[in-house]
GROMACS .gro file of C-alpha atoms in nm:
model
  493
    1GLN     CA    1   9.664   6.831   6.866
    2SER     CA    2   9.567   7.181   6.889
    3HIS     CA    3   9.267   7.410   6.970
    4THR     CA    4   9.222   7.784   6.935
    5SER     CA    5   9.020   7.989   7.178
    6GLY     CA    6   8.833   8.287   7.119
    7THR     CA    7   8.909   8.616   7.307
    8THR     CA    8   8.854   8.666   7.706
    9THR     CA    9   8.852   8.999   7.856
   10GLN     CA   10   8.913   9.080   8.202
   11ARG     CA   11   8.923   9.437   8.379
   12GLU     CA   12   9.045   9.441   8.710
   13SER     CA   13   9.044   9.785   8.939
   14ALA     CA   14   9.447   9.735   9.088
   15SER     CA   15   9.565   9.934   9.375
   16GLY     CA   16   9.923   9.804   9.432
   17SER     CA   17  10.090   9.718   9.743
   18GLU     CA   18  10.430   9.760   9.812
   19LEU     CA   19  10.624   9.491   9.690
   20LYS     CA   20  11.018   9.466   9.549
   21MET     CA   21  11.110   9.770   9.329
   22PHE     CA   22  11.219   9.757   9.001
   23PRO     CA   23  11.422  10.023   8.802
   24TRP     CA   24  11.147  10.236   8.689
   25ARG     CA   25  11.428  10.503   8.709
   26TRP     CA   26  11.269  10.718   8.489
   27LEU     CA   27  11.008  10.829   8.683
   28ALA     CA   28  11.241  10.933   8.920
   29LEU     CA   29  11.225  11.272   8.662
   30LEU     CA   30  10.889  11.349   8.837
   31ALA     CA   31  11.098  11.447   9.149
   32LEU     CA   32  10.775  11.579   9.352
   33ILE     CA   33  10.952  11.687   9.680
   34PRO     CA   34  10.791  11.818   9.960
   35LEU     CA   35  10.525  12.077   9.872
   36SER     CA   36  10.595  12.494   9.891
   37LEU     CA   37  10.358  12.732   9.930
   38SER     CA   38  10.566  12.962   9.676
   39ALA     CA   39  10.368  13.105   9.394
   40ASN     CA   40  10.618  13.077   9.127
   41ALA     CA   41  10.916  12.825   9.079
   42GLY     CA   42  11.307  12.872   9.083
   43VAL     CA   43  11.345  12.564   8.859
   44LYS     CA   44  11.100  12.428   8.582
   45VAL     CA   45  11.161  12.070   8.429
   46LYS     CA   46  11.002  11.910   8.162
   47LEU     CA   47  10.958  11.555   8.018
   48THR     CA   48  10.924  11.520   7.682
   49GLN     CA   49  10.757  11.255   7.458
   50LYS     CA   50  11.104  11.137   7.387
   51GLY     CA   51  11.164  11.129   7.742
   52LEU     CA   52  10.834  10.935   7.793
   53ASP     CA   53  10.909  10.722   7.540
   54PHE     CA   54  11.286  10.584   7.694
   55GLY     CA   55  11.098  10.528   8.021
   56ARG     CA   56  10.839  10.325   7.858
   57GLU     CA   57  11.117  10.086   7.724
   58LEU     CA   58  11.250  10.075   8.073
   59PHE     CA   59  10.877   9.985   8.185
   60VAL     CA   60  10.845   9.715   7.926
   61ALA     CA   61  11.163   9.544   8.056
   62SER     CA   62  11.080   9.560   8.395
   63LEU     CA   63  10.719   9.429   8.350
   64GLN     CA   64  10.832   9.149   8.122
   65GLU     CA   65  11.053   9.005   8.422
   66LYS     CA   66  10.783   9.063   8.665
   67LEU     CA   67  10.543   8.865   8.472
   68MET     CA   68  10.810   8.598   8.395
   69THR     CA   69  10.754   8.532   8.790
   70ILE     CA   70  10.404   8.424   8.729
   71LYS     CA   71  10.318   8.123   8.939
   72VAL     CA   72   9.987   7.927   8.777
   73PRO     CA   73   9.819   7.703   9.062
   74ASP     CA   74   9.751   7.343   9.022
   75ILE     CA   75   9.423   7.296   8.892
   76SER     CA   76   9.226   6.956   8.948
   77GLY     CA   77   8.879   6.824   8.998
   78THR     CA   78   8.652   6.593   8.858
   79GLU     CA   79   8.434   6.596   8.575
   80ARG     CA   80   8.136   6.347   8.409
   81VAL     CA   81   8.253   6.199   8.064
   82ASP     CA   82   8.033   6.004   7.880
   83PRO     CA   83   8.018   5.657   7.852
   84ILE     CA   84   8.314   5.655   8.107
   85GLY     CA   85   8.182   5.795   8.399
   86LYS     CA   86   8.391   6.037   8.653
   87VAL     CA   87   8.717   6.120   8.560
   88HIS     CA   88   8.929   6.263   8.814
   89TYR     CA   89   9.238   6.510   8.674
   90SER     CA   90   9.493   6.766   8.734
   91LEU     CA   91   9.701   6.993   8.590
   92THR     CA   92  10.027   7.016   8.773
   93GLU     CA   93  10.390   7.198   8.759
   94MET     CA   94  10.317   7.461   8.489
   95ARG     CA   95  10.538   7.735   8.462
   96ILE     CA   96  10.581   8.008   8.206
   97VAL     CA   97  10.908   7.914   7.950
   98LYS     CA   98  10.861   8.254   7.718
   99LEU     CA   99  10.747   8.576   7.743
  100GLY     CA  100  10.759   8.873   7.499
  101LEU     CA  101  10.633   9.221   7.488
  102PRO     CA  102  10.711   9.344   7.160
  103SER     CA  103  10.477   9.668   7.085
  104SER     CA  104  10.392   9.888   7.335
  105ALA     CA  105  10.264  10.282   7.370
  106ILE     CA  106  10.226  10.559   7.626
  107GLY     CA  107  10.029  10.829   7.618
  108LEU     CA  108   9.933  11.132   7.855
  109VAL     CA  109   9.616  11.182   7.979
  110PRO     CA  110   9.617  11.594   8.069
  111GLY     CA  111   9.561  11.650   8.434
  112THR     CA  112   9.575  11.312   8.568
  113GLY     CA  113   9.846  11.079   8.463
  114PHE     CA  114   9.925  10.849   8.152
  115THR     CA  115   9.844  10.542   7.983
  116MET     CA  116  10.023  10.254   7.918
  117THR     CA  117   9.949   9.994   7.656
  118ILE     CA  118  10.108   9.676   7.522
  119THR     CA  119   9.964   9.473   7.209
  120ASN     CA  120  10.074   9.152   7.044
  121ALA     CA  121  10.240   9.022   7.360
  122PHE     CA  122  10.303   8.637   7.348
  123LEU     CA  123  10.355   8.374   7.603
  124SER     CA  124  10.432   8.030   7.650
  125LEU     CA  125  10.370   7.771   7.940
  126HIS     CA  126  10.457   7.461   8.019
  127GLY     CA  127  10.285   7.201   8.242
  128LYS     CA  128  10.207   6.805   8.302
  129TRP     CA  129   9.839   6.666   8.343
  130ARG     CA  130   9.723   6.339   8.494
  131VAL     CA  131   9.368   6.163   8.497
  132LYS     CA  132   9.211   5.841   8.658
  133TYR     CA  133   8.892   5.714   8.592
  134LEU     CA  134   8.704   5.382   8.629
  135ARG     CA  135   8.880   5.375   8.956
  136PHE     CA  136   9.220   5.187   8.833
  137ILE     CA  137   9.268   5.360   8.534
  138LYS     CA  138   9.551   5.636   8.509
  139ASP     CA  139   9.692   5.840   8.247
  140SER     CA  140   9.922   6.121   8.208
  141GLY     CA  141  10.156   6.345   8.014
  142SER     CA  142  10.228   6.697   7.937
  143PHE     CA  143  10.118   6.968   7.745
  144ASP     CA  144  10.222   7.349   7.567
  145LEU     CA  145   9.990   7.619   7.581
  146ALA     CA  146  10.098   7.967   7.360
  147ILE     CA  147   9.876   8.288   7.363
  148LYS     CA  148   9.975   8.468   7.072
  149SER     CA  149   9.792   8.805   7.091
  150LEU     CA  150   9.796   8.912   7.478
  151SER     CA  151   9.720   9.290   7.536
  152ILE     CA  152   9.763   9.494   7.837
  153THR     CA  153   9.598   9.864   7.916
  154THR     CA  154   9.711  10.065   8.217
  155SER     CA  155   9.590  10.387   8.281
  156ILE     CA  156   9.816  10.499   8.546
  157SER     CA  157   9.756  10.859   8.789
  158LEU     CA  158  10.002  11.064   8.931
  159ARG     CA  159   9.978  11.268   9.219
  160SER     CA  160  10.153  11.371   9.541
  161ASP     CA  161  10.116  11.182   9.877
  162GLU     CA  162  10.095  11.312  10.197
  163THR     CA  163  10.459  11.401  10.234
  164GLY     CA  164  10.449  11.579   9.916
  165ARG     CA  165  10.611  11.333   9.705
  166PRO     CA  166  10.497  11.153   9.393
  167ALA     CA  167  10.239  10.900   9.385
  168VAL     CA  168  10.164  10.673   9.097
  169ALA     CA  169   9.877  10.401   9.090
  170VAL     CA  170   9.699  10.204   8.865
  171ALA     CA  171   9.364  10.365   8.785
  172SER     CA  172   9.257  10.072   8.576
  173CYS     CA  173   9.378   9.784   8.418
  174ALA     CA  174   9.280   9.559   8.152
  175THR     CA  175   9.430   9.243   7.981
  176THR     CA  176   9.296   9.020   7.678
  177LEU     CA  177   9.386   8.708   7.597
  178GLY     CA  178   9.313   8.546   7.247
  179GLY     CA  179   9.489   8.280   6.993
  180VAL     CA  180   9.541   8.011   7.271
  181SER     CA  181   9.694   7.721   7.151
  182ILE     CA  182   9.728   7.407   7.343
  183LYS     CA  183   9.895   7.100   7.231
  184PHE     CA  184   9.915   6.769   7.448
  185HIS     CA  185  10.187   6.468   7.491
  186GLY     CA  186  10.049   6.160   7.544
  187GLY     CA  187   9.752   5.990   7.673
  188ALA     CA  188   9.441   5.919   7.483
  189SER     CA  189   9.282   6.135   7.228
  190TRP     CA  190   8.957   6.155   7.390
  191LEU     CA  191   9.104   6.323   7.686
  192TYR     CA  192   9.176   6.629   7.476
  193ASN     CA  193   8.874   6.804   7.468
  194LEU     CA  194   8.831   6.766   7.850
  195PHE     CA  195   9.205   6.936   7.893
  196THR     CA  196   9.121   7.204   7.659
  197ARG     CA  197   8.804   7.280   7.801
  198PHE     CA  198   8.950   7.334   8.150
  199ILE     CA  199   9.229   7.522   8.000
  200GLU     CA  200   9.009   7.744   7.854
  201LYS     CA  201   8.827   7.779   8.164
  202GLY     CA  202   9.049   7.766   8.422
  203LEU     CA  203   9.421   7.777   8.331
  204CYS     CA  204   9.363   8.104   8.110
  205SER     CA  205   9.170   8.263   8.382
  206SER     CA  206   9.420   8.188   8.632
  207LEU     CA  207   9.690   8.384   8.421
  208GLN     CA  208   9.452   8.657   8.341
  209LYS     CA  209   9.394   8.723   8.658
  210GLN     CA  210   9.747   8.727   8.800
  211ILE     CA  211   9.867   9.023   8.520
  212CYS     CA  212   9.667   9.332   8.636
  213PRO     CA  213   9.765   9.268   9.008
  214LEU     CA  214  10.157   9.233   8.926
  215VAL     CA  215  10.109   9.538   8.689
  216ALA     CA  216   9.971   9.710   9.013
  217GLU     CA  217  10.264   9.586   9.227
  218SER     CA  218  10.510   9.703   8.937
  219VAL     CA  219  10.360  10.067   8.926
  220SER     CA  220  10.311  10.074   9.348
  221SER     CA  221  10.712   9.996   9.353
  222MET     CA  222  10.788  10.304   9.167
  223ASN     CA  223  10.702  10.498   9.514
  224GLN     CA  224  10.949  10.335   9.666
  225PHE     CA  225  11.208  10.446   9.439
  226LEU     CA  226  11.069  10.796   9.432
  227LYS     CA  227  11.162  10.827   9.795
  228THR     CA  228  11.529  10.813   9.736
  229LEU     CA  229  11.503  11.177   9.566
  230ASN     CA  230  11.745  11.428   9.661
  231VAL     CA  231  11.460  11.635   9.843
  232LEU     CA  232  11.753  11.824   9.972
  233ALA     CA  233  12.110  11.806   9.822
  234PRO     CA  234  12.430  11.902  10.002
  235LEU     CA  235  12.640  12.123   9.828
  236ASP     CA  236  12.957  12.165  10.113
  237ARG     CA  237  12.963  12.273  10.477
  238TYR     CA  238  12.751  12.584  10.407
  239ALA     CA  239  12.448  12.542  10.213
  240GLU     CA  240  12.216  12.292  10.045
  241ILE     CA  241  11.994  12.316   9.744
  242ALA     CA  242  11.593  12.235   9.788
  243TYR     CA  243  11.403  12.098   9.501
  244PRO     CA  244  11.030  12.106   9.612
  245MET     CA  245  10.723  12.093   9.382
  246VAL     CA  246  10.556  12.446   9.399
  247SER     CA  247  10.244  12.275   9.238
  248SER     CA  248  10.099  11.980   9.113
  249PRO     CA  249  10.253  11.821   8.825
  250GLU     CA  250  10.140  11.997   8.473
  251ILE     CA  251  10.027  11.696   8.249
  252SER     CA  252   9.961  11.807   7.894
  253ASN     CA  253   9.915  11.620   7.580
  254SER     CA  254  10.276  11.613   7.494
  255SER     CA  255  10.501  11.659   7.808
  256ILE     CA  256  10.478  11.620   8.210
  257GLY     CA  257  10.613  11.981   8.356
  258LEU     CA  258  10.737  12.025   8.727
  259ASN     CA  259  10.759  12.319   8.880
  260LEU     CA  260  11.023  12.322   9.167
  261LYS     CA  261  11.125  12.552   9.413
  262GLY     CA  262  11.518  12.522   9.327
  263GLU     CA  263  11.627  12.734   9.625
  264PHE     CA  264  11.953  12.745   9.807
  265TYR     CA  265  11.963  12.769  10.207
  266ASN     CA  266  12.200  12.760  10.465
  267ILE     CA  267  12.205  12.421  10.615
  268GLY     CA  268  12.037  12.377  10.924
  269HIS     CA  269  11.895  12.726  10.882
  270HIS     CA  270  11.605  12.777  10.614
  271MET     CA  271  11.574  13.134  10.539
  272GLU     CA  272  11.406  13.266  10.283
  273PRO     CA  273  11.587  13.557  10.087
  274PRO     CA  274  11.401  13.903  10.038
  275PHE     CA  275  11.303  13.832   9.713
  276SER     CA  276  11.077  13.590   9.513
  277PRO     CA  277  11.100  13.393   9.182
  278ALA     CA  278  10.984  13.587   8.899
  279PRO     CA  279  10.747  13.391   8.663
  280PHE     CA  280  10.920  13.207   8.377
  281PHE     CA  281  10.806  12.943   8.091
  282LEU     CA  282  11.023  12.701   7.891
  283PRO     CA  283  11.013  12.731   7.520
  284ASN     CA  284  10.825  12.458   7.337
  285GLN     CA  285  11.100  12.248   7.222
  286GLU     CA  286  11.096  11.865   7.202
  287GLN     CA  287  11.392  11.751   7.069
  288SER     CA  288  11.543  11.684   7.388
  289MET     CA  289  11.414  11.399   7.647
  290LEU     CA  290  11.454  11.647   7.923
  291TYR     CA  291  11.447  12.006   7.967
  292ILE     CA  292  11.568  12.197   8.287
  293GLY     CA  293  11.519  12.575   8.347
  294LEU     CA  294  11.719  12.703   8.648
  295SER     CA  295  11.623  13.067   8.666
  296VAL     CA  296  11.821  13.373   8.790
  297PHE     CA  297  11.626  13.357   9.148
  298THR     CA  298  11.817  13.026   9.200
  299ALA     CA  299  12.160  13.153   9.133
  300ASN     CA  300  12.058  13.495   9.393
  301SER     CA  301  11.954  13.256   9.639
  302ALA     CA  302  12.286  13.096   9.620
  303SER     CA  303  12.454  13.433   9.638
  304PHE     CA  304  12.228  13.516   9.940
  305VAL     CA  305  12.290  13.186  10.132
  306TYR     CA  306  12.674  13.242  10.090
  307ASN     CA  307  12.719  13.609  10.166
  308LYS     CA  308  12.500  13.515  10.502
  309ALA     CA  309  12.725  13.238  10.571
  310GLY     CA  310  13.046  13.499  10.522
  311THR     CA  311  13.208  13.288  10.282
  312LEU     CA  312  13.210  13.595  10.008
  313SER     CA  313  13.469  13.798  10.265
  314LEU     CA  314  13.793  13.709  10.291
  315ASN     CA  315  14.124  13.800  10.374
  316ILE     CA  316  14.411  13.826  10.099
  317THR     CA  317  14.763  13.769  10.206
  318ASP     CA  318  15.085  13.739  10.030
  319ASP     CA  319  15.099  13.347  10.008
  320MET     CA  320  14.791  13.368   9.777
  321ILE     CA  321  14.994  13.555   9.474
  322PRO     CA  322  15.161  13.331   9.280
  323PRO     CA  323  15.557  13.308   9.378
  324SER     CA  324  15.630  13.388   9.002
  325SER     CA  325  15.440  13.728   9.029
  326PRO     CA  326  15.682  14.049   9.056
  327PHE     CA  327  15.370  14.200   9.278
  328ARG     CA  328  15.403  14.122   9.618
  329LEU     CA  329  15.192  14.219   9.893
  330THR     CA  330  15.390  14.420  10.133
  331THR     CA  331  15.380  14.820  10.227
  332ARG     CA  332  15.699  14.842   9.996
  333THR     CA  333  15.492  14.788   9.680
  334PHE     CA  334  15.203  15.004   9.806
  335GLY     CA  335  15.434  15.249   9.896
  336ALA     CA  336  15.531  15.323   9.564
  337PHE     CA  337  15.184  15.447   9.484
  338ILE     CA  338  15.117  15.560   9.854
  339PRO     CA  339  15.450  15.691   9.964
  340GLN     CA  340  15.302  15.746  10.332
  341ILE     CA  341  15.259  15.376  10.361
  342ALA     CA  342  15.575  15.308  10.320
  343LYS     CA  343  15.712  15.598  10.560
  344LEU     CA  344  15.452  15.501  10.834
  345PHE     CA  345  15.525  15.146  10.790
  346PRO     CA  346  15.836  15.035  10.606
  347GLY     CA  347  15.889  14.640  10.518
  348LEU     CA  348  15.569  14.500  10.632
  349MET     CA  349  15.354  14.259  10.491
  350MET     CA  350  14.995  14.368  10.452
  351VAL     CA  351  14.673  14.186  10.405
  352LEU     CA  352  14.351  14.318  10.227
  353GLN     CA  353  14.044  14.251  10.386
  354VAL     CA  354  13.740  14.205  10.136
  355LYS     CA  355  13.366  14.233  10.247
  356THR     CA  356  13.057  14.224  10.029
  357ALA     CA  357  12.833  14.516  10.157
  358LYS     CA  358  12.556  14.369   9.997
  359ASP     CA  359  12.454  14.022   9.829
  360PRO     CA  360  12.625  14.021   9.482
  361LEU     CA  361  12.343  13.984   9.188
  362PHE     CA  362  12.336  13.759   8.907
  363ASN     CA  363  12.197  13.884   8.603
  364ILE     CA  364  12.114  13.656   8.309
  365GLU     CA  365  12.050  13.774   7.949
  366ALA     CA  366  12.043  13.616   7.640
  367ASN     CA  367  12.411  13.454   7.596
  368ASN     CA  368  12.531  13.648   7.877
  369VAL     CA  369  12.535  13.581   8.276
  370THR     CA  370  12.705  13.833   8.495
  371VAL     CA  371  12.724  13.905   8.848
  372ASP     CA  372  12.779  14.265   9.025
  373ALA     CA  373  12.897  14.315   9.340
  374ILE     CA  374  12.932  14.609   9.554
  375SER     CA  375  13.235  14.556   9.838
  376SER     CA  376  13.466  14.727  10.082
  377LEU     CA  377  13.863  14.661  10.108
  378THR     CA  378  14.040  14.760  10.400
  379ALA     CA  379  14.416  14.738  10.366
  380TYR     CA  380  14.631  14.617  10.690
  381ALA     CA  381  14.962  14.655  10.752
  382ILE     CA  382  15.065  14.323  10.977
  383LEU     CA  383  15.302  14.440  11.246
  384ALA     CA  384  15.576  14.300  11.404
  385ASN     CA  385  15.326  14.137  11.718
  386THR     CA  386  15.101  14.028  11.420
  387SER     CA  387  14.886  14.278  11.512
  388LEU     CA  388  14.709  14.475  11.200
  389ALA     CA  389  14.741  14.867  11.152
  390PRO     CA  390  14.453  15.015  10.922
  391LEU     CA  391  14.602  15.189  10.584
  392PHE     CA  392  14.283  15.274  10.418
  393VAL     CA  393  13.946  15.170  10.278
  394LEU     CA  394  13.815  15.140   9.918
  395ASN     CA  395  13.491  15.106   9.781
  396VAL     CA  396  13.485  14.845   9.523
  397ASP     CA  397  13.229  14.778   9.255
  398SER     CA  398  13.310  14.525   9.037
  399SER     CA  399  13.128  14.260   8.779
  400VAL     CA  400  13.254  13.928   8.644
  401GLY     CA  401  13.109  13.748   8.351
  402ALA     CA  402  13.041  13.353   8.417
  403ARG     CA  403  13.058  13.084   8.151
  404VAL     CA  404  12.828  12.781   8.250
  405ASN     CA  405  12.811  12.404   8.144
  406VAL     CA  406  12.679  12.107   8.292
  407VAL     CA  407  12.943  11.826   8.397
  408GLY     CA  408  12.776  11.465   8.485
  409ASN     CA  409  12.482  11.573   8.672
  410LYS     CA  410  12.571  11.908   8.822
  411LEU     CA  411  12.575  12.259   8.675
  412ALA     CA  412  12.931  12.374   8.655
  413GLY     CA  413  13.088  12.727   8.561
  414ALA     CA  414  13.403  12.957   8.567
  415VAL     CA  415  13.457  13.340   8.575
  416ASN     CA  416  13.648  13.648   8.472
  417LEU     CA  417  13.663  13.986   8.569
  418ASN     CA  418  13.476  14.251   8.345
  419LYS     CA  419  13.504  14.563   8.538
  420LEU     CA  420  13.640  14.741   8.824
  421ASP     CA  421  13.555  15.069   8.966
  422MET     CA  422  13.722  15.199   9.285
  423SER     CA  423  13.651  15.486   9.564
  424LEU     CA  424  13.845  15.615   9.822
  425GLY     CA  425  13.575  15.540  10.179
  426LYS     CA  426  13.849  15.631  10.405
  427SER     CA  427  14.251  15.655  10.461
  428TYR     CA  428  14.436  15.643  10.759
  429VAL     CA  429  14.773  15.755  10.580
  430GLY     CA  430  14.636  16.100  10.456
  431ASP     CA  431  14.452  16.130  10.092
  432PHE     CA  432  14.563  15.961   9.801
  433GLN     CA  433  14.470  15.934   9.421
  434VAL     CA  434  14.304  15.564   9.419
  435GLY     CA  435  14.349  15.565   9.021
  436PRO     CA  436  14.726  15.408   9.061
  437LEU     CA  437  14.625  15.132   9.245
  438HIS     CA  438  14.361  15.011   8.991
  439ASN     CA  439  14.593  14.799   8.825
  440ILE     CA  440  14.713  14.657   9.128
  441PHE     CA  441  14.413  14.530   9.259
  442GLN     CA  442  14.293  14.429   8.931
  443ILE     CA  443  14.633  14.189   8.944
  444VAL     CA  444  14.485  14.074   9.304
  445LEU     CA  445  14.174  13.968   9.161
  446LYS     CA  446  14.274  13.785   8.890
  447VAL     CA  447  14.571  13.590   9.047
  448ALA     CA  448  14.428  13.555   9.408
  449VAL     CA  449  14.061  13.551   9.430
  450LEU     CA  450  13.899  13.442   9.101
  451PRO     CA  451  14.119  13.143   9.117
  452ARG     CA  452  13.975  13.051   9.425
  453VAL     CA  453  13.639  13.117   9.307
  454ASN     CA  454  13.654  12.903   9.009
  455VAL     CA  455  13.781  12.627   9.178
  456ARG     CA  456  13.455  12.597   9.358
  457LEU     CA  457  13.257  12.658   9.070
  458LYS     CA  458  13.423  12.408   8.870
  459GLU     CA  459  13.304  12.150   9.115
  460GLY     CA  460  12.984  12.236   9.029
  461PHE     CA  461  12.589  12.227   9.198
  462PRO     CA  462  12.370  11.927   9.166
  463LEU     CA  463  12.092  11.945   8.944
  464PRO     CA  464  11.779  11.779   9.054
  465SER     CA  465  11.861  11.445   9.110
  466LEU     CA  466  11.767  11.128   8.925
  467GLY     CA  467  11.881  10.847   9.112
  468LYS     CA  468  12.085  10.650   8.843
  469ILE     CA  469  11.967  10.849   8.552
  470ASN     CA  470  12.264  11.013   8.380
  471LEU     CA  471  12.224  11.335   8.167
  472THR     CA  472  12.372  11.265   7.855
  473ASN     CA  473  12.392  11.471   7.458
  474THR     CA  474  12.379  11.795   7.689
  475GLN     CA  475  12.310  12.144   7.557
  476LEU     CA  476  12.283  12.449   7.757
  477GLN     CA  477  12.109  12.768   7.664
  478VAL     CA  478  12.137  13.119   7.811
  479LEU     CA  479  11.808  13.303   7.763
  480LYS     CA  480  11.675  13.593   7.888
  481GLY     CA  481  11.584  13.510   8.346
  482TYR     CA  482  11.744  13.189   8.307
  483ILE     CA  483  11.960  12.887   8.181
  484LEU     CA  484  11.776  12.611   7.971
  485ILE     CA  485  11.966  12.277   7.959
  486GLY     CA  486  11.824  12.016   7.703
  487THR     CA  487  11.945  11.700   7.764
  488ASP     CA  488  11.875  11.287   7.698
  489LEU     CA  489  11.892  11.030   7.952
  490GLN     CA  490  12.076  10.731   8.027
  491ILE     CA  491  12.090  10.457   8.289
  492SER     CA  492  12.418  10.417   8.488
  493GLY     CA  493  12.500  10.083   8.642
   0.00000   0.00000   0.00000
């Protein structure tokens, strides 16, 4: 026996409560971390329609798991059936045995959020029935219910909560149940119409009432996951990088844009640099799921922070020179070019102290990243009592070229020497020509300084953290004023 019902529609406004989190990790891309008052962003992020579709697939899988938890309460009551009289009935042990969400779509609502639509969903339920009538007659059996045209339409708002983090909530939810088919097992056939009426009236209504609240719970649970985002990403013992939003999400017809501060800070002491980010705009590209634009401001804020921490100044000693190098950091070596040094301080080891005169400056042009630095270099002879005797001070103007790449979820790189200009700042051993020292200091930079810098750069700096979302199929472009990363996404674990 089977019966097909008409379409029933229910609309509910759902405001999800905080329940168990499910893996809507894709919305971790919406890393709305504590809001800043800065006018412009140092980092921009754009989630394209392709990225939204990636998230839609995760959402549908998660929602399907959530809907399988629907608990259908027992239904019981009394109805008068002519000519028998009162019939006491109950529907018990009802459970969902199959559920599918084969068709779905996600769409953006500019300035507001997005919609999620699921169509052609199906659901199968199994349960037991019992009746008692004429005081002593009892009957029982089982039944199967199938819904072949379930649809869910949900509008989801995207905003910032009081802490500046992202908050999503169901603004509206509508469900439609149609094409209900019921098959009974056991019992007298006259009972079927009775049960059909109550399944239409009670059972389907019970199912329908639970769908939108479960959708709201699923959406609400995203907020717990978003709280795990890296508001402040630690780098080392000197610095951390912050990715707070500087404005509300920019939601268009085809993408969600985020404006992030993207600024390095000294750990425990957040001081703004004496410069601000300049406005920049991501190109209209849609091939990848996600685009990240890192401006020259972010790079220069790193320079400001590390210079303030003193890490860009260093002492160069002979043990930093490879053993295979014929050049040694001694007064004998330098005495070949400055005879006064060999005469005044014969046979001594030396140390070179490099101090930055100002923050190194990053420049990002099309296909070219350079870092210009102005420093002072003071050469010392190490005396027998370990005290230092100053020899000379050089003014050093250097420039390095940088190669950048994405490793995992980090931006990494390496530098090589482009230019080195020197002039004499002060001499403690009499006048001498700086020119003959040029090759020596090029060697020092290439074998002692730049390798140490590159070791750190190879470790990389974290991009805006996306939880367990990894970047894949990554492409990098160096454009005027910023670095553009286009990437697809995948879930790890």
